[in-house]
Coordinates of N, CA and C in Angstrom, one line a residue:
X175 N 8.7 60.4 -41.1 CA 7.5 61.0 -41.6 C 6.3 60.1 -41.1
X176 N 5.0 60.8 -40.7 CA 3.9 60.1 -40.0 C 3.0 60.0 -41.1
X177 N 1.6 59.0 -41.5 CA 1.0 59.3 -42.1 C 0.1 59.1 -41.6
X178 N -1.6 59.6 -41.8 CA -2.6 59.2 -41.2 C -3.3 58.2 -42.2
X179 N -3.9 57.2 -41.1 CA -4.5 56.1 -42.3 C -5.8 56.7 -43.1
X180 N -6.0 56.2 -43.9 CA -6.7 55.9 -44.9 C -8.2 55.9 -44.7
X181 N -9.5 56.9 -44.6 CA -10.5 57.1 -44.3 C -11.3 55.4 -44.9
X182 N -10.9 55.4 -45.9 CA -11.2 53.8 -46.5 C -11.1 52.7 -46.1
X183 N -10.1 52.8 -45.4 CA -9.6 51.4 -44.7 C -10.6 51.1 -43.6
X184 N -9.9 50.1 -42.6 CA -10.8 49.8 -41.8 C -10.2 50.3 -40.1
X185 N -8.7 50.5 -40.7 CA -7.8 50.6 -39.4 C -8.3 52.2 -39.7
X186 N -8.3 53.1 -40.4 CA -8.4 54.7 -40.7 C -9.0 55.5 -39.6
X187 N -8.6 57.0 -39.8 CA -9.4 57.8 -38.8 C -11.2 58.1 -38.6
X188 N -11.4 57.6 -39.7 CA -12.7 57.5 -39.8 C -13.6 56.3 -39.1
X189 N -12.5 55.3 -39.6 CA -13.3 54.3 -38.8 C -13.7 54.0 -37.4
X190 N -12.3 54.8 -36.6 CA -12.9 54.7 -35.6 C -13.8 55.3 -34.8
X191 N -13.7 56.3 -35.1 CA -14.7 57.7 -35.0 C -16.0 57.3 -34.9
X192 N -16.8 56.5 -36.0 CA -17.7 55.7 -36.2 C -18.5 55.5 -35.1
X193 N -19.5 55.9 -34.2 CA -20.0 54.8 -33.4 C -21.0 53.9 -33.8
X194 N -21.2 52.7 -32.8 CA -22.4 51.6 -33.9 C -23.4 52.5 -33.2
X195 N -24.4 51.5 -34.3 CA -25.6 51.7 -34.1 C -26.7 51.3 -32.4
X196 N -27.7 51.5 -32.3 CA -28.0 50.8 -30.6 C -28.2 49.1 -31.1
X197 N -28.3 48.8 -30.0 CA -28.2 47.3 -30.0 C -29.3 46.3 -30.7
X198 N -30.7 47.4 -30.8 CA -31.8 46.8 -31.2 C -31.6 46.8 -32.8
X199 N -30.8 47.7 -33.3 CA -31.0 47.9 -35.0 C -29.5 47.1 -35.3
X200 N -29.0 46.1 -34.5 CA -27.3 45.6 -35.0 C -27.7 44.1 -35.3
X201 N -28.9 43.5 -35.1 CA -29.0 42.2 -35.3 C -30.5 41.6 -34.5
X202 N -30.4 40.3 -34.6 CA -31.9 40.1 -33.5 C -30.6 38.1 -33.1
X203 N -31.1 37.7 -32.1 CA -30.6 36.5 -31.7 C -32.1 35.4 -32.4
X204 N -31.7 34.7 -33.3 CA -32.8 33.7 -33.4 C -33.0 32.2 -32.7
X205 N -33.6 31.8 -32.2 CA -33.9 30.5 -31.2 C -34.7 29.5 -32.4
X206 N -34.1 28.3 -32.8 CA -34.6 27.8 -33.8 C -36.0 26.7 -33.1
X207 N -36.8 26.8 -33.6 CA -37.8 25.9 -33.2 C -37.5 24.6 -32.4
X208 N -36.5 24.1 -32.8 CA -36.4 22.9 -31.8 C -35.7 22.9 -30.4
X209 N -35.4 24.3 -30.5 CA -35.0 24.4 -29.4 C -36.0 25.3 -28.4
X210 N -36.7 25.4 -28.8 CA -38.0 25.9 -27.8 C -39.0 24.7 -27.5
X211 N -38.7 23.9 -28.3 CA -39.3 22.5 -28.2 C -38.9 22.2 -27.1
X212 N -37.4 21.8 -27.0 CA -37.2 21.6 -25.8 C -36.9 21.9 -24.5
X213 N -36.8 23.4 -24.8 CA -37.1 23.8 -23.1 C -38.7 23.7 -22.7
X214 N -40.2 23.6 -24.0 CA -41.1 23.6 -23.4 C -41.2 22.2 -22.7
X215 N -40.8 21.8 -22.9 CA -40.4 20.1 -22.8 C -40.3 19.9 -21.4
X216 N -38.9 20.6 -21.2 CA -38.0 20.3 -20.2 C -39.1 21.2 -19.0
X217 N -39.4 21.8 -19.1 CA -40.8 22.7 -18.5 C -41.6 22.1 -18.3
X218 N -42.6 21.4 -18.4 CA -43.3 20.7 -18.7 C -42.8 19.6 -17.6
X219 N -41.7 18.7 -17.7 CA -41.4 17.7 -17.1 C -41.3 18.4 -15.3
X220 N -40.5 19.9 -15.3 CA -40.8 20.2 -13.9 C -42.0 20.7 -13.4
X221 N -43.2 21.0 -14.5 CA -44.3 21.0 -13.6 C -45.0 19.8 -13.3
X222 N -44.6 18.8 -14.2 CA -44.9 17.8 -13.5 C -44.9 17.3 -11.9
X223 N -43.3 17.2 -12.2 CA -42.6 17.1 -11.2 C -42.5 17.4 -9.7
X224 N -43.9 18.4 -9.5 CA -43.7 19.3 -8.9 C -45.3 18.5 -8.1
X225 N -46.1 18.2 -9.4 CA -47.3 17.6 -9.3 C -47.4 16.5 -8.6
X226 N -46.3 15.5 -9.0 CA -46.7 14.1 -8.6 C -46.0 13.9 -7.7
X227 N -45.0 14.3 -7.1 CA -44.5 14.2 -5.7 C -43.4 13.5 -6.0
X228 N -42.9 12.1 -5.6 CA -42.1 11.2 -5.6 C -42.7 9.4 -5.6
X229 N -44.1 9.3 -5.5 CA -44.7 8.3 -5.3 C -44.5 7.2 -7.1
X230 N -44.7 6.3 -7.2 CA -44.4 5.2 -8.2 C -44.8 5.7 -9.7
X231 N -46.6 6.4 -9.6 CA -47.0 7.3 -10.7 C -45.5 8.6 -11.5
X232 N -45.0 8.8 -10.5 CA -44.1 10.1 -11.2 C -43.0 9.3 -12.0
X233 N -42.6 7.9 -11.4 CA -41.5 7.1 -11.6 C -41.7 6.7 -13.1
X234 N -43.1 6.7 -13.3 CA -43.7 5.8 -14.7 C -43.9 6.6 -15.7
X235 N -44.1 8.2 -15.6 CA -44.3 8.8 -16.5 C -43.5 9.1 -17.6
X236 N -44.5 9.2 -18.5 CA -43.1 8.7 -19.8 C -42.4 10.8 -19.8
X237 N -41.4 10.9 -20.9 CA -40.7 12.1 -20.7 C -42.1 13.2 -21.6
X238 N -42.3 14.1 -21.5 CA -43.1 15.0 -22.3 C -43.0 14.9 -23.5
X239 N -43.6 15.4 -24.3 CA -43.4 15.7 -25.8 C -43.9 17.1 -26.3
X240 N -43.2 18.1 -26.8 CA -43.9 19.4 -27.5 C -43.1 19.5 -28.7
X241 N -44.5 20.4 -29.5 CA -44.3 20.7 -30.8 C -44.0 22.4 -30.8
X242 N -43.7 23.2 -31.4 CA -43.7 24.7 -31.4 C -44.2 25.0 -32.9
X243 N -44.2 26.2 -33.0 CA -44.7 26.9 -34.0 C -44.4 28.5 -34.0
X244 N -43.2 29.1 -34.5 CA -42.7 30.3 -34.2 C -42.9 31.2 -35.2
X245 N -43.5 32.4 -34.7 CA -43.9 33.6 -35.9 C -43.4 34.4 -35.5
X246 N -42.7 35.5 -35.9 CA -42.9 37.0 -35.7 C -42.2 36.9 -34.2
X247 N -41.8 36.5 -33.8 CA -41.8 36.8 -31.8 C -42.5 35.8 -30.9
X248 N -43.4 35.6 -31.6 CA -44.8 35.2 -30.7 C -44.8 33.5 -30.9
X249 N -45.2 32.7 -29.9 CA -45.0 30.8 -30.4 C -46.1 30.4 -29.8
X250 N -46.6 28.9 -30.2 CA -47.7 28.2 -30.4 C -47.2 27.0 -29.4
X251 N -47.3 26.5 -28.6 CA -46.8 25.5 -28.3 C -48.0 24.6 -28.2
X252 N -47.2 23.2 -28.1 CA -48.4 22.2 -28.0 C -47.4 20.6 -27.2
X253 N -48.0 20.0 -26.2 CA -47.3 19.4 -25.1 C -48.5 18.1 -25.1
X254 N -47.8 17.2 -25.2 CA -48.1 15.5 -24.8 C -47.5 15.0 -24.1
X255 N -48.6 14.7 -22.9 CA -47.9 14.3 -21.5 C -48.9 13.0 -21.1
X256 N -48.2 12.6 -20.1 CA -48.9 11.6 -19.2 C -48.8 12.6 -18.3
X257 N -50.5 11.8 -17.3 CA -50.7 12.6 -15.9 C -51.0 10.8 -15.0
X258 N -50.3 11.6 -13.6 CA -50.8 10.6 -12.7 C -52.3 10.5 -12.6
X259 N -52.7 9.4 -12.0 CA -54.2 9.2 -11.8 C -54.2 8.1 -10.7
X260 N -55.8 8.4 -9.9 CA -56.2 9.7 -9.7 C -55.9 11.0 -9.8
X261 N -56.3 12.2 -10.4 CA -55.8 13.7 -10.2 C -57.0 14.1 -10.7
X262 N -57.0 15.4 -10.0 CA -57.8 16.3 -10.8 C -57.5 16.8 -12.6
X263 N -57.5 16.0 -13.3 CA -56.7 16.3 -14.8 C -56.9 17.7 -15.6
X264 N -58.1 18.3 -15.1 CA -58.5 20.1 -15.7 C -57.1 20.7 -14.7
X265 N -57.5 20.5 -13.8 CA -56.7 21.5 -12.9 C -54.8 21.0 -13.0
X266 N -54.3 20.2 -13.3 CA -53.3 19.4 -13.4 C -52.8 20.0 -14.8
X267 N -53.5 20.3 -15.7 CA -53.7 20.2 -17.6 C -53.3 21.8 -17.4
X268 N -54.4 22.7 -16.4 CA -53.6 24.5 -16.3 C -52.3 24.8 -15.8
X269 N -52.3 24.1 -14.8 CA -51.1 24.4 -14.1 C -49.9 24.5 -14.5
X270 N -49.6 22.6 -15.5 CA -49.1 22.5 -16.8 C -48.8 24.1 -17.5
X271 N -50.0 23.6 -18.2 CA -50.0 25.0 -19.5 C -49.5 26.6 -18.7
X272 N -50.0 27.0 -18.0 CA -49.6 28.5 -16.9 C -48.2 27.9 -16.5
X273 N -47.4 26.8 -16.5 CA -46.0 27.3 -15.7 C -45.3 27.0 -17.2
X274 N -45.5 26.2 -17.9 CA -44.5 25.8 -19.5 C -44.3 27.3 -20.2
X275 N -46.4 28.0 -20.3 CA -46.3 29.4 -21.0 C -45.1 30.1 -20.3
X276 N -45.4 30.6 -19.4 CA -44.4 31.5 -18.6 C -43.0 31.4 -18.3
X277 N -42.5 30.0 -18.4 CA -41.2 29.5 -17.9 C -40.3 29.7 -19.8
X278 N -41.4 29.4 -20.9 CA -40.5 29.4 -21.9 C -40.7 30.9 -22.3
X279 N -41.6 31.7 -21.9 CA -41.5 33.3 -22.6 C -40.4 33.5 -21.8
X280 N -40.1 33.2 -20.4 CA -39.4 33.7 -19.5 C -37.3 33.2 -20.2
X281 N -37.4 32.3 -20.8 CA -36.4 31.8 -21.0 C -35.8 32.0 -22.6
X282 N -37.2 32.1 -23.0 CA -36.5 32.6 -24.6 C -36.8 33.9 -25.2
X283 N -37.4 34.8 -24.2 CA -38.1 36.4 -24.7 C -39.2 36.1 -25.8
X284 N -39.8 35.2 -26.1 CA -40.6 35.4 -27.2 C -42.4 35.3 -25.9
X285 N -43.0 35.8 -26.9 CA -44.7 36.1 -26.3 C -45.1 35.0 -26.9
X286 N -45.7 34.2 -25.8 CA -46.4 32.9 -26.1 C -47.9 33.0 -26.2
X287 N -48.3 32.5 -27.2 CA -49.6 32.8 -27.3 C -51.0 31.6 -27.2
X288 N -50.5 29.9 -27.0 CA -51.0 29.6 -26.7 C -49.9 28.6 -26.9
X289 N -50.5 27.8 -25.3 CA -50.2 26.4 -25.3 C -51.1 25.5 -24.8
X290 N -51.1 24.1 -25.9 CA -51.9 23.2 -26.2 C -51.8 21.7 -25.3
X291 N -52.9 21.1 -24.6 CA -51.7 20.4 -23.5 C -53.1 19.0 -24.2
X292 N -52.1 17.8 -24.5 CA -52.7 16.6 -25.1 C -52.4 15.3 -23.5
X293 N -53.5 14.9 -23.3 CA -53.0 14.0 -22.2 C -52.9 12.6 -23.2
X294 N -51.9 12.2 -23.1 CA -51.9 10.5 -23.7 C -52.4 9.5 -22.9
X295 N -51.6 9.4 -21.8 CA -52.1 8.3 -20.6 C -52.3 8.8 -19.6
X296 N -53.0 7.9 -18.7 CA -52.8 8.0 -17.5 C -52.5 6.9 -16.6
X297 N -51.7 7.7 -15.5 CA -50.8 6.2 -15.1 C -51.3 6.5 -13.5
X298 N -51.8 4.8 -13.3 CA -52.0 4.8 -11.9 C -51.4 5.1 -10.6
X299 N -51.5 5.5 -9.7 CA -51.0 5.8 -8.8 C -50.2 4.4 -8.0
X300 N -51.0 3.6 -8.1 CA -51.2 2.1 -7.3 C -49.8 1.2 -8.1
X301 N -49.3 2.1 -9.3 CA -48.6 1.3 -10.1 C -48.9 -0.1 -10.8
X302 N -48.2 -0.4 -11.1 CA -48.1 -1.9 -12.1 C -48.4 -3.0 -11.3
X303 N -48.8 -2.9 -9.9 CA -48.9 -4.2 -8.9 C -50.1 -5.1 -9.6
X304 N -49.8 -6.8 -10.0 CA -51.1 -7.6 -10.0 C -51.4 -7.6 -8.9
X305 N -53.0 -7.6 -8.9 CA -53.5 -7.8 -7.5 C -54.5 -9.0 -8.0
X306 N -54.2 -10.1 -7.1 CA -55.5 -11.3 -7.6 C -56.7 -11.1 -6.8
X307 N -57.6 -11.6 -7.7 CA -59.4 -11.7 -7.1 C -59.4 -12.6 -6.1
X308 N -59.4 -12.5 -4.7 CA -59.5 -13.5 -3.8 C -61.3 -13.9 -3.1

């Protein structure tokens, strides 16, 4: 004798029948604030990177620092860096900000709505050499 399962159960004919729902109404993936921290971070350190070339200044720069601020989808970022110097520091400071925005909307799906760029130091080009008054 066969029996059919149980509409109730979970193994039942009903159950399978069932289709889910689309993918957008089954859940959302959440990215916790520190971890957008540090890809803006890690971002940040390759536009550097990218800036200072290989010369003694890039060697000296300390690692970045960012804060986030996540709402709704949309995040705030805010980034403390050292820049080499001499540089143009406006233009050095966008470049920054336009590749971190883009590289973390691009990495975490959320719409970035501003990012904040703090220069702490700046580190000579010439490096740490004494040079005496002759």
């Amino acid at each position: 004798m066969t029996t059919q399962g149980d509409p109730a159960l979970p193994g039942g004919a009903a159950g399978a029948t069932r289709a889910l729902p689309p993918a957008a109404e089954r859940g959302a993936t959440v990215i916790p604030d520190k971890v957008v921290a540090r890809i803006a971070a890690r971002a940040a350190r390759e536009a550097l990177r990218g800036q200072a070339g290989t010369g003694t200044a890039h060697r000296e720069l300390a690692a970045p620092r960012a804060s986030v601020a996540v709402a709704g989808g949309s995040a705030r970022l805010g980034l403390t860096l050292d820049l080499p110097y001499p540089a143009d520091l406006a233009g050095a400071a966008r470049e920054v900000q336009h590749y971190v925005g883009e590289r973390v909307a691009l990495l975490t799906g959320m719409k970035i709505t501003e990012v904040t760029v703090v220069i702490e130091h700046l580190v000579s080009a010439a490096g740490h050499e004494q040079r005496r008054v002759q």
